[in-house]
Amino acid sequence: MDCTATRIPYRQTNYFSKLVLDYIDQLPEVQPFYAHPVSLSGIQDAMNKRKQFPTNRKILVQELQKQYAAVEQNKLVQQNIDALLDENTFTIVTAHQNNIFTGPLYFIYKIVHCIKLADFFKKTLPAFHFVPVFYIGSEDADLEELNHILVGEKNIVWKTTQTGAVGRMKIDQAFLEVITEIEKQLLVQPFGEEIMTMVKDAYREGLTIEEATFRFVHALFAEFGLVVLKPDNAVLKKEIIEICEDDLLNQTASAIVQKTIDTLQKSSYKVQAQPREINLFYLKDNFRERIIFNDENFHVLNTDWHFTKEDMLEEIKNHPERFSPNVIIRGIYQERILPNIAFIGGGGELAYWLQLKSLFENYQIPFPVLVVRNSFLMIEKSIKMMLAKLEIPSTDVFIGENLLMKQIVEKDANTTTNLTAEIERVQEIYKDIQAKAIKTDATLAQHVAALKTKAIDRIIQLEKKMLRAEKRKFATEQQQVKKIKNKLFPADSLQERKENILYYYAKFGKSFLQILYQNSLSLEQEFVILAEKE
């Protein structure tokens, strides 16, 4: 695959929140909510803070070795795991739920950015080692968010009766039928058989979704040295028992994060995640339910489970794997078990991470550098040819459909439909009329103003009718613009939030991942448009 890359500011896309855009621009209003700027000096500061924090590297490496015993060994991955024992090794982390077949494209973009950033730091700071880590958010129980993918233009859904944490669900017959459906879509592509072999090797009947995701991501990225972590792990969760006990008994996180939320709201920023009094779920068998405290006892919502304080503390001591952090505590867990210095996330993720700095300070856990993940827009050859024919630059695809059509019509029409100049002349005429009328009777000024408003409104309506009439002459172009928009922005959303890696791998093979890596930015924060060459 050969392509050209164009970079534009995130603000130009109109798809990102004010908080994230202000964070990218490092505006003063956002500075109280993060610890380090997105810069090399910020990274070095984060490294110095991390060196002072005791991470249990031995336990981390032991658990990673156990997890990797189930897959084919890769030399670079093993070197990275072994390197984690060294105090001069740090991780660069990204995380996501275990969507089936990795879900939206940005799942892949996050990982590529993580790898690129680690490689950049290795070259820039050669005295240290940096390991890219993908943290599987396997305890999420929102099946409807994770059970589908878009392949081509077809939405394919896994329908299962299983409940609880999606990562603990098993590959069943219904899932195998989904694989068969995907295969029908992809085998016609040049690398369809290659990617389907990888899918079938990873997603085997009886395996959990977490394990299948682990194997599939490993198959895609092992050659880059990516380390994949399954944090649904009793040994690793022992590292945060004291924090979980504090949340259960004192509701510390709720109070601290709420103060930050209040400050954010005063700056007119939207809050991404609301803390609960208790920010833990009880995770067992086929359910993951919130823990609440009521009538001097702990209760698990939607179940008959209840515990005294003493019983609950005993439970978390003996079975830490049964306690699942929510979005407020999850980052604390991640940073407690990893020697991490940078976290790569999307706009929504970083919005809630910006709520957590004070919570990290409370538990004296180093807060990582927050890096907005890379975003890509893929423009395939057929779409690029349409854009060229319509003389639309790739950077203009973010403009609304109506405005794009207006530009096309006005550029190609024999007569312009823009009446701005005429409106300005009418305003001047009425200005002269008003001056004369006032000399006769000052009370006529309002009447003339009303006449002017009415006249201009009618001209504006005429302009719209002229544009509609001209557009009808451009029916073919309008269909092409609609097709371009539907392909690049399915369901009026960013392509990366809807489409899946399987289609692009089936079409372009491993070169697609290489193209992403080559064009992935490190600490720069810009949106990248990749256009396939003709």
XYZ file of C-alpha atoms in Angstrom:
534
model
C 0.000 0.000 0.000
C 1.362 3.373 -1.033
C -0.192 6.578 0.212
C 0.288 10.261 0.905
C -0.124 11.746 4.380
C -1.584 15.128 5.254
C -1.757 16.505 8.801
C -4.366 18.957 10.055
C -5.127 20.436 13.509
C -7.688 18.521 15.551
C -9.792 21.685 15.800
C -10.270 21.650 12.036
C -12.144 18.334 12.184
C -14.980 19.555 14.455
C -15.135 16.085 16.034
C -13.369 16.654 19.366
C -14.520 18.160 22.659
C -13.499 21.573 23.961
C -11.652 20.009 26.904
C -9.487 17.799 24.695
C -8.771 20.598 22.214
C -7.794 22.948 25.037
C -5.587 20.192 26.482
C -3.850 19.695 23.135
C -3.231 23.445 22.982
C -2.048 23.380 26.637
C -4.316 26.296 27.545
C -3.907 27.716 31.090
C -7.434 26.637 32.096
C -6.494 22.961 31.720
C -3.046 23.031 33.342
C -4.264 22.289 36.913
C -5.620 18.927 35.726
C -2.429 17.264 34.455
C 1.031 16.667 35.908
C 3.334 16.875 32.888
C 3.162 18.591 29.482
C 3.210 16.490 26.308
C 6.882 17.099 25.567
C 10.249 15.437 25.985
C 10.867 17.433 29.160
C 7.465 16.297 30.438
C 8.426 12.682 29.762
C 11.748 13.082 31.569
C 9.963 14.609 34.550
C 7.540 11.669 34.581
C 10.498 9.267 34.508
C 12.077 10.965 37.521
C 8.807 10.719 39.461
C 8.360 7.082 38.476
C 11.874 6.160 39.656
C 10.880 7.212 43.171
C 7.840 4.900 43.193
C 8.226 1.217 44.124
C 6.720 -0.921 41.344
C 6.643 -4.669 41.946
C 8.460 -5.513 38.720
C 9.156 -9.114 39.731
C 5.477 -9.954 40.179
C 4.581 -8.135 36.946
C 7.127 -10.094 34.905
C 6.137 -13.401 36.514
C 2.486 -12.882 35.604
C 3.312 -11.765 32.065
C 5.442 -14.876 31.570
C 2.510 -17.035 32.675
C 0.158 -15.238 30.302
C 2.528 -15.624 27.364
C 3.055 -19.348 27.964
C -0.115 -19.982 25.930
C 1.112 -18.365 22.689
C 4.015 -18.783 20.298
C 7.078 -17.087 21.720
C 8.396 -13.951 20.046
C 11.987 -12.900 20.747
C 11.326 -9.142 20.790
C 8.294 -9.501 23.067
C 10.248 -11.706 25.474
C 13.121 -9.223 25.529
C 10.686 -6.456 26.416
C 9.109 -8.529 29.197
C 12.526 -9.396 30.647
C 13.571 -5.741 30.408
C 10.756 -4.788 32.785
C 12.890 -6.129 35.642
C 15.353 -3.287 35.021
C 14.772 -0.046 36.946
C 15.713 1.898 33.803
C 12.842 0.390 31.823
C 9.519 2.214 31.577
C 6.236 1.418 29.883
C 4.125 3.366 27.417
C 0.536 2.212 27.856
C -2.689 2.267 25.930
C -5.858 0.434 26.895
C -9.206 -0.612 25.516
C -12.089 -2.968 26.161
C -11.975 -6.312 24.394
C -14.300 -5.510 21.487
C -14.723 -8.547 19.261
C -12.034 -8.604 16.551
C -10.701 -5.351 18.118
C -13.833 -3.334 17.257
C -13.321 0.200 15.882
C -10.179 1.141 13.974
C -8.969 3.447 16.716
C -8.296 0.326 18.827
C -5.517 -0.390 16.329
C -4.450 3.259 16.016
C -3.915 3.449 19.788
C -1.615 0.449 19.741
C 0.396 1.688 16.760
C 0.831 5.071 18.472
C 1.967 3.294 21.648
C 4.599 1.346 19.701
C 5.754 4.425 17.779
C 6.090 6.488 20.959
C 8.129 3.772 22.700
C 10.443 3.529 19.684
C 10.792 7.323 19.584
C 11.872 7.420 23.234
C 14.358 4.574 22.692
C 16.092 6.662 20.024
C 15.814 9.956 21.901
C 16.767 8.645 25.358
C 19.097 5.690 24.598
C 20.195 5.247 28.224
C 16.723 3.904 29.013
C 14.417 1.232 27.632
C 10.745 1.710 26.797
C 8.158 -1.036 26.401
C 4.818 -0.565 24.600
C 2.008 -2.196 26.592
C -1.596 -2.856 25.616
C -3.826 -3.194 28.693
C -6.971 -5.242 27.949
C -10.055 -3.757 29.611
C -11.630 -7.185 29.818
C -13.905 -6.587 32.807
C -16.330 -4.274 30.986
C -19.847 -5.755 31.049
C -21.420 -3.614 28.314
C -21.917 -6.355 25.715
C -23.930 -4.154 23.337
C -20.942 -1.845 22.987
C -18.487 -4.665 22.283
C -20.398 -7.357 20.349
C -20.363 -5.963 16.797
C -18.101 -4.802 13.996
C -18.577 -3.064 10.670
C -17.041 -5.018 7.777
C -17.338 -3.126 4.521
C -20.797 -1.656 4.913
C -22.263 -4.587 6.862
C -22.736 -4.484 10.628
C -22.138 -7.973 12.026
C -23.353 -8.737 15.568
C -22.506 -11.536 17.998
C -25.750 -12.585 19.682
C -25.163 -14.488 22.887
C -27.092 -15.106 26.094
C -23.942 -14.931 28.220
C -23.769 -12.230 30.892
C -21.189 -10.572 33.114
C -17.741 -9.301 32.174
C -17.366 -9.626 28.411
C -13.749 -10.727 28.776
C -14.857 -13.791 30.744
C -17.464 -14.819 28.159
C -16.635 -17.854 26.029
C -16.359 -18.230 22.265
C -19.591 -20.122 21.514
C -21.324 -21.471 18.418
C -22.954 -18.105 17.754
C -19.502 -16.512 17.716
C -18.232 -19.083 15.214
C -21.189 -18.189 12.987
C -20.065 -14.556 13.132
C -16.622 -15.654 11.921
C -18.256 -17.494 9.012
C -20.223 -14.362 8.101
C -17.077 -12.235 8.178
C -15.267 -14.796 6.046
C -17.890 -14.408 3.309
C -17.139 -10.690 3.220
C -13.348 -10.898 3.252
C -12.183 -13.928 1.269
C -12.639 -11.987 -1.984
C -9.868 -9.598 -0.876
C -6.160 -10.251 -1.661
C -5.210 -10.933 1.967
C -8.595 -12.196 3.144
C -7.412 -15.746 3.736
C -4.377 -14.538 5.699
C -6.369 -12.428 8.146
C -9.106 -15.050 8.525
C -6.478 -17.647 9.452
C -5.254 -15.288 12.181
C -8.836 -14.756 13.364
C -9.583 -18.484 13.544
C -6.321 -19.213 15.355
C -7.161 -16.630 18.024
C -10.920 -16.961 18.404
C -11.287 -20.666 19.162
C -14.396 -22.214 20.649
C -14.193 -22.416 24.435
C -11.611 -19.654 24.875
C -12.619 -16.492 26.716
C -12.968 -13.220 24.820
C -10.078 -11.851 26.876
C -7.797 -14.729 25.886
C -8.872 -14.535 22.231
C -8.224 -10.780 22.179
C -4.819 -11.379 23.764
C -3.918 -13.909 21.066
C -5.219 -11.827 18.169
C -3.463 -8.623 19.238
C -0.292 -10.648 19.829
C -0.544 -12.095 16.303
C -0.923 -8.616 14.812
C 1.760 -6.797 16.786
C 4.293 -9.274 18.216
C 6.837 -8.298 15.548
C 6.696 -4.738 16.930
C 7.516 -5.959 20.452
C 4.106 -5.087 21.908
C 3.427 -6.568 25.345
C -0.244 -7.380 25.977
C -1.423 -7.440 29.596
C -4.489 -9.251 30.952
C -5.182 -7.369 34.202
C -8.093 -9.596 35.316
C -5.586 -11.305 37.570
C -5.710 -12.167 41.276
C -1.962 -11.769 41.850
C -1.795 -8.332 40.235
C -4.936 -7.137 42.013
C -3.288 -7.847 45.359
C -1.226 -4.721 44.625
C -4.301 -2.504 45.113
C -6.030 -4.248 48.019
C -5.336 -1.318 50.368
C -6.735 1.177 47.846
C -9.853 -0.946 47.362
C -10.302 -1.209 51.131
C -10.037 2.570 51.397
C -12.673 3.004 48.703
C -15.012 0.550 50.413
C -14.620 1.960 53.917
C -14.000 5.667 53.342
C -15.268 6.482 49.822
C -12.087 8.524 49.335
C -12.115 8.547 45.537
C -15.657 9.873 45.331
C -14.921 12.947 47.445
C -11.611 13.776 45.758
C -12.794 13.367 42.179
C -15.979 15.323 42.855
C -13.897 18.361 43.847
C -12.059 18.172 40.518
C -15.364 17.825 38.678
C -16.665 20.974 40.353
C -13.571 22.871 39.203
C -13.897 21.542 35.647
C -17.528 22.567 35.469
C -16.682 26.090 36.607
C -14.498 26.290 33.490
C -17.477 25.132 31.366
C -15.939 21.746 30.603
C -18.108 18.668 30.156
C -17.629 15.942 32.768
C -16.800 12.552 31.264
C -17.246 10.200 34.239
C -19.115 10.551 37.512
C -17.650 8.823 40.578
C -19.765 6.526 42.734
C -19.636 6.374 46.513
C -17.942 3.010 45.967
C -16.040 2.663 42.701
C -15.785 -1.110 42.633
C -17.849 -3.871 41.068
C -18.222 -7.364 42.440
C -17.101 -9.742 39.707
C -18.004 -13.390 39.904
C -19.269 -16.147 37.640
C -21.611 -14.520 35.113
C -22.172 -11.124 36.672
C -20.403 -7.837 37.352
C -22.481 -5.613 39.612
C -21.899 -2.485 41.668
C -21.130 -2.677 45.367
C -23.156 -0.332 47.586
C -23.106 0.322 51.331
C -26.451 0.409 53.101
C -27.704 -0.371 56.610
C -24.184 -1.036 57.903
C -23.650 -3.753 55.281
C -22.272 -4.039 51.769
C -24.675 -5.200 49.076
C -24.115 -6.331 45.500
C -26.770 -4.740 43.309
C -29.260 -7.006 41.512
C -28.179 -10.007 43.601
C -28.832 -11.464 47.050
C -25.168 -11.060 47.989
C -24.414 -9.000 51.079
C -21.420 -8.673 53.414
C -20.628 -7.188 56.781
C -17.595 -4.896 56.854
C -15.508 -7.692 58.308
C -16.720 -10.189 55.704
C -16.044 -7.761 52.868
C -12.478 -7.095 54.025
C -11.905 -10.828 54.335
C -13.345 -11.360 50.841
C -11.058 -8.825 49.199
C -8.054 -10.233 51.033
C -8.790 -13.814 49.931
C -10.259 -13.075 46.479
C -8.974 -9.795 45.028
C -9.924 -11.057 41.552
C -13.589 -10.633 42.531
C -13.217 -6.869 42.768
C -13.326 -4.936 39.533
C -12.390 -1.230 39.447
C -14.695 1.137 37.602
C -13.430 3.936 35.373
C -12.357 6.038 38.386
C -10.140 3.368 39.985
C -9.061 1.497 36.834
C -6.290 3.975 36.018
C -5.001 3.764 39.583
C -4.743 -0.021 39.217
C -2.973 0.285 35.866
C -0.389 2.763 37.133
C 0.133 0.815 40.365
C 1.213 -2.381 38.618
C 3.147 -0.911 35.662
C 6.304 1.275 35.656
C 4.464 3.656 33.382
C 5.296 7.190 32.230
C 2.795 7.880 29.422
C -0.794 6.909 28.722
C -2.229 7.138 25.207
C -5.981 7.563 24.971
C -8.784 8.995 22.912
C -10.643 12.203 23.649
C -13.184 10.576 25.959
C -10.529 8.675 27.887
C -8.291 11.659 28.458
C -11.301 13.706 29.518
C -11.858 11.378 32.482
C -8.122 11.019 33.178
C -8.016 14.790 33.612
C -10.436 14.277 36.516
C -8.026 11.960 38.338
C -4.814 13.873 39.074
C -5.750 14.684 42.696
C -6.730 11.060 43.301
C -3.293 9.904 42.137
C -1.684 12.479 44.411
C -3.721 11.174 47.346
C -2.391 7.641 46.829
C 1.094 8.953 45.950
C 1.062 7.151 42.602
C 2.869 8.962 39.747
C 0.492 10.513 37.217
C 1.538 9.727 33.614
C 1.939 12.073 30.683
C -1.422 12.032 28.879
C -1.087 11.766 25.099
C -4.063 12.109 22.762
C -3.973 9.045 20.532
C -3.298 9.345 16.822
C -6.311 9.661 14.553
C -6.322 8.636 10.909
C -8.749 9.031 8.037
C -8.222 6.426 5.304
C -9.086 7.601 1.786
C -9.054 4.663 -0.605
C -8.189 5.031 -4.279
C -11.803 5.049 -5.511
C -12.762 7.851 -3.119
C -9.600 9.793 -3.899
C -10.470 9.699 -7.610
C -13.926 11.115 -6.853
C -12.390 13.901 -4.789
C -9.962 14.718 -7.587
C -12.745 14.817 -10.173
C -14.766 17.181 -7.981
C -11.607 19.207 -7.229
C -12.104 18.747 -3.480
C -8.839 18.769 -1.464
C -8.596 15.935 1.063
C -8.440 18.512 3.859
C -11.921 19.762 2.866
C -13.695 16.454 3.508
C -14.550 17.578 7.046
C -16.698 20.390 5.625
C -20.448 19.700 5.771
C -22.133 18.114 2.762
C -24.260 21.180 1.972
C -21.290 23.528 2.132
C -19.245 21.223 -0.097
C -22.046 21.201 -2.664
C -22.318 24.970 -2.484
C -18.598 25.257 -3.249
C -18.903 22.879 -6.195
C -21.967 24.626 -7.601
C -20.549 28.128 -7.261
C -17.213 27.077 -8.739
C -18.710 25.393 -11.801
C -21.920 27.338 -12.374
C -22.144 29.745 -15.311
C -23.685 32.356 -13.039
C -22.982 32.746 -9.344
C -25.760 32.078 -6.870
C -24.064 34.202 -4.232
C -25.982 37.477 -3.709
C -23.783 38.900 -0.942
C -22.711 41.868 -3.076
C -26.318 42.624 -4.002
C -27.367 42.480 -0.340
C -24.622 44.967 0.519
C -25.881 47.325 -2.215
C -29.453 47.052 -0.912
C -28.192 47.890 2.583
C -26.511 51.019 1.190
C -29.677 52.010 -0.684
C -31.802 51.698 2.449
C -29.187 53.627 4.398
C -29.653 56.534 1.955
C -33.445 56.175 2.085
C -33.385 56.186 5.881
C -31.279 59.370 5.932
C -33.788 61.164 3.683
C -36.799 59.833 5.613
C -35.399 61.020 8.951
C -35.116 64.555 7.606
C -38.829 64.447 6.854
C -39.945 62.631 10.025
C -37.610 61.000 12.580
C -40.241 58.389 13.461
C -39.927 56.911 9.941
C -36.491 55.432 10.800
C -37.998 52.257 12.310
C -40.325 51.818 9.331
C -37.404 52.042 6.874
C -35.380 49.591 8.994
C -38.267 47.121 8.882
C -38.528 47.500 5.099
C -34.782 46.871 4.780
C -34.961 43.705 6.912
C -37.897 42.421 4.875
C -36.137 43.148 1.576
C -32.905 41.449 2.649
C -34.804 38.404 3.959
C -36.473 38.027 0.559
C -33.131 38.300 -1.236
C -31.675 35.615 1.074
C -34.645 33.354 0.284
C -34.098 34.021 -3.433
C -30.412 33.128 -3.036
C -31.377 29.783 -1.461
C -33.832 29.067 -4.293
C -31.180 29.910 -6.883
C -28.707 27.577 -5.149
C -31.274 24.751 -5.011
C -32.044 25.228 -8.699
C -28.345 25.162 -9.543
C -27.804 22.077 -7.382
C -30.417 20.204 -9.397
C -28.111 20.604 -12.385
C -25.407 18.877 -10.325
C -27.324 15.731 -9.322
C -24.411 13.446 -10.240
C -21.946 15.504 -8.224
C -24.329 15.511 -5.263
C -24.542 11.716 -5.339
C -20.745 11.531 -5.420
C -20.406 13.901 -2.462
C -22.930 11.807 -0.536
C -20.996 8.632 -1.349
C -17.729 10.244 -0.224
C -19.304 11.381 3.039
C -20.896 7.992 3.743
C -17.589 6.214 3.192
C -15.364 8.592 5.142
C -17.885 9.445 7.867
C -20.230 6.450 8.319
C -23.323 7.405 10.334
C -21.940 10.982 10.469
C -19.114 9.766 12.699
C -15.375 9.526 12.243
C -14.409 6.513 10.147
C -12.088 5.293 12.919
C -15.032 5.002 15.320
C -17.044 2.710 13.037
C -14.871 0.636 10.700
C -12.702 -2.347 11.639
C -9.155 -3.533 10.925
C -10.255 -6.793 9.249
C -11.382 -5.108 6.019
C -8.183 -3.071 5.645
C -5.912 -5.992 6.485
C -7.809 -8.204 4.020
C -7.309 -5.577 1.310
C -3.750 -4.395 2.006
C -2.191 -7.079 4.215
C 0.502 -6.363 6.810
C 1.579 -3.329 4.819
C -1.462 -1.544 6.265
C 0.037 -1.794 9.769
C 3.417 -0.674 8.442
C 1.827 2.374 6.768
C 0.119 3.276 10.048
C 3.411 2.916 11.909
C 5.355 5.005 9.380
C 2.801 7.814 9.496
C 2.060 7.631 13.203
C 3.161 10.696 15.135
C 4.944 10.578 18.482
C 4.409 13.628 20.705
C 2.895 15.793 17.956
C -0.857 16.130 18.309
C -2.412 16.315 14.830
C -5.023 14.469 12.780
C -3.565 12.471 9.857
C -5.295 11.942 6.504
C -3.908 8.959 4.566
C -4.821 8.916 0.862
C -4.053 5.838 -1.230
C -2.010 6.684 -4.313
C -3.575 6.022 -7.713
